[in-house]
Tab-separated table of C-alpha atoms in Angstrom:
chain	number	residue	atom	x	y	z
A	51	UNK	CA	-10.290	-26.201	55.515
A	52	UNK	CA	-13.259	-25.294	57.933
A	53	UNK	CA	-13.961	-28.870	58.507
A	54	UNK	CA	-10.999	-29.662	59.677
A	55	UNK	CA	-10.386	-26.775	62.598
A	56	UNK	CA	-14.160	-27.899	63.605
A	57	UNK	CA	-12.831	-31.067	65.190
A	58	UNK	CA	-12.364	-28.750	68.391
A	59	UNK	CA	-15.571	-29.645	70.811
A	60	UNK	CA	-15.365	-25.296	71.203
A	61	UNK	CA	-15.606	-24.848	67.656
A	62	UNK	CA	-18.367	-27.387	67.679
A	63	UNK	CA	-20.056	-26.017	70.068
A	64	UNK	CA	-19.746	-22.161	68.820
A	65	UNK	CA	-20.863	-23.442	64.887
A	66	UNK	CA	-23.947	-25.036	66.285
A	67	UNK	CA	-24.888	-21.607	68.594
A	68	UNK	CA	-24.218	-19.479	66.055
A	69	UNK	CA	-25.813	-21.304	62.985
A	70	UNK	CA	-29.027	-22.063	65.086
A	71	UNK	CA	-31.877	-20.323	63.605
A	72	UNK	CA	-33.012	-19.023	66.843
A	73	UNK	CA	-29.897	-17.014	67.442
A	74	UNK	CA	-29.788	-15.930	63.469
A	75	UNK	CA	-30.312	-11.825	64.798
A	76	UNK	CA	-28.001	-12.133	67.930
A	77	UNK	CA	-25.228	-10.268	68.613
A	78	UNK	CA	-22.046	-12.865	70.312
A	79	UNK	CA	-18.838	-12.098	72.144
A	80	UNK	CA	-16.264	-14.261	71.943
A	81	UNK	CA	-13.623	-14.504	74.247
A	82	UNK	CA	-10.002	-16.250	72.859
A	83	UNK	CA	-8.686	-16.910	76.643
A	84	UNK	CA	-5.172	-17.909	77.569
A	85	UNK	CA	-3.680	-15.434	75.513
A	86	UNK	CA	-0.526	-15.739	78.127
A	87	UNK	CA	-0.234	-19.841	77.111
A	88	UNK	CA	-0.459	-19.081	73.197
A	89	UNK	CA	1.803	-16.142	73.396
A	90	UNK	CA	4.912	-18.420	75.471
A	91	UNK	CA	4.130	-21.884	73.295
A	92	UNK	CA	3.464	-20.746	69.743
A	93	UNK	CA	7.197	-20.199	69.003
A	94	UNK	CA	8.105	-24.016	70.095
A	95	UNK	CA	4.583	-25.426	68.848
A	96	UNK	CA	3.383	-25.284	65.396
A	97	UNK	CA	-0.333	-24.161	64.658
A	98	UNK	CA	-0.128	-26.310	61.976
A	99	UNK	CA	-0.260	-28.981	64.628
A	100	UNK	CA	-4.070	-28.135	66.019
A	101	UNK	CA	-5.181	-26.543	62.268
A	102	UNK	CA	-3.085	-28.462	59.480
A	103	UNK	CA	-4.010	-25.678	56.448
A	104	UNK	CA	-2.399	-23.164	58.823
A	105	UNK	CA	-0.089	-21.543	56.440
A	106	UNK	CA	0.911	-18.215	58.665
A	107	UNK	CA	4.037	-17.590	60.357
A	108	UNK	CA	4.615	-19.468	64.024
A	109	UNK	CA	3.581	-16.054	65.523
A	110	UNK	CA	1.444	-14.399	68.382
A	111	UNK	CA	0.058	-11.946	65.911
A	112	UNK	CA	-0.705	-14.323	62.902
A	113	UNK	CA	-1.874	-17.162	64.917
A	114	UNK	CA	-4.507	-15.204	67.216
A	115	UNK	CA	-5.682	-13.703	63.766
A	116	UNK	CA	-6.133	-17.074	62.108
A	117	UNK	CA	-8.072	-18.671	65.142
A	118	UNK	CA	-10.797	-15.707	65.932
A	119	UNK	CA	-10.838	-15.772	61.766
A	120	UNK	CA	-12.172	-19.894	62.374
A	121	UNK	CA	-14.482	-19.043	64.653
A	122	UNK	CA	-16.011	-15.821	62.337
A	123	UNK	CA	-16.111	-17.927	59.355
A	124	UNK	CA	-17.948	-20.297	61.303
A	125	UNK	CA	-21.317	-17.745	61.088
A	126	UNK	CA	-23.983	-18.963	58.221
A	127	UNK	CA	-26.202	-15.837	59.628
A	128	UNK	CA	-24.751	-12.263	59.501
A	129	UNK	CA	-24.555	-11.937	62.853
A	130	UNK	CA	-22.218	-9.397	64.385
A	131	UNK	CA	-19.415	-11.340	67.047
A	132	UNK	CA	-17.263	-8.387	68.783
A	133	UNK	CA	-14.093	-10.761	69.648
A	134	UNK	CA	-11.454	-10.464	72.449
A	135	UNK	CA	-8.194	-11.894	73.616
A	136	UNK	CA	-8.197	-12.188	77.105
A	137	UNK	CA	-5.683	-13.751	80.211
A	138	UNK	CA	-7.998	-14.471	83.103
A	139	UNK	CA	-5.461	-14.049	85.577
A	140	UNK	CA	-4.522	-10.742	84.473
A	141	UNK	CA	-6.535	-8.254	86.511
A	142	UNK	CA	-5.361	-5.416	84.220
A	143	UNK	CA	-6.753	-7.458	81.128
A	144	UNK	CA	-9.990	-8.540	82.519
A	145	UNK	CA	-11.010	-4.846	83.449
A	146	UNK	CA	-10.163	-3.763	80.189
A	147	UNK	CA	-12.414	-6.497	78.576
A	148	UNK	CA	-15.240	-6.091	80.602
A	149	UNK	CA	-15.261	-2.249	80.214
A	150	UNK	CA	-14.580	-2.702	76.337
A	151	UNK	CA	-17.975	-5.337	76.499
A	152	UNK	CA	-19.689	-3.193	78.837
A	153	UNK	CA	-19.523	-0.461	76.105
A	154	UNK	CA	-20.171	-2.925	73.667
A	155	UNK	CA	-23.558	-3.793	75.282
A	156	UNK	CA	-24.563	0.150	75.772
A	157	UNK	CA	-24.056	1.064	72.597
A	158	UNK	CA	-26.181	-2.144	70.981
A	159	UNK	CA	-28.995	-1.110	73.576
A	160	UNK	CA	-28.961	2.369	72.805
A	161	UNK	CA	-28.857	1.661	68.766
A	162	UNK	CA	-31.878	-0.394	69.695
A	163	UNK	CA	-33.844	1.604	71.591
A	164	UNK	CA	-33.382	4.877	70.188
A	165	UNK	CA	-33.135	3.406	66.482
């Protein structure tokens, strides 16, 4: 149930962004940060115990899927949102996410200038 993974003030605050009708034809990057956390505490947590219709298996994969899926199916507008998993305090990760947005933001330039 949407309503119910909305009770996070981040999914709160990304729903009323994203749903705004002045950001209906922008492009968002989300970040899913801490990926180092999730990956060590969802075998001894359940997800099930921050999103109760979690029916997936208590797994890095599954659970990373089902959160960035709340946050898409958060969108009213068809808005593209590129999504990444980051760690902060892996320099090896960051580069790689800010070269993979960097990209990102070239390529949606380009497409928009040269149509």
């Amino acid at each position: 149930n949407l309503t119910t993974s909305l009770t996070n003030p981040q999914h709160l605050l990304f729903d009323e962004i994203c749903n705004s009708p002045w950001f209906k034809d922008t492009t968002f990057m989300l970040f899913l940060n801490k990926t180092d956390l999730f990956r060590e505490k969802i075998p001894r947590v359940p997800l099930t115990v921050c999103f109760p219709d979690y029916s997936g298996e208590n797994n890095y994969e599954q659970g990373t899927s089902f959160i960035k899926q709340q946050f898409l199916d958060t969108r009213n507008f068809n808005q593209k949102i590129y999504h990444h998993y980051t760690c902060a305090i892996s320099t090896e990760n960051v580069k790689f996410v800010f070269g993979a947005v960097k990209d990102t933001l070239l390529d949606g330039t380009l497409d928009t200038f040269l149509l």
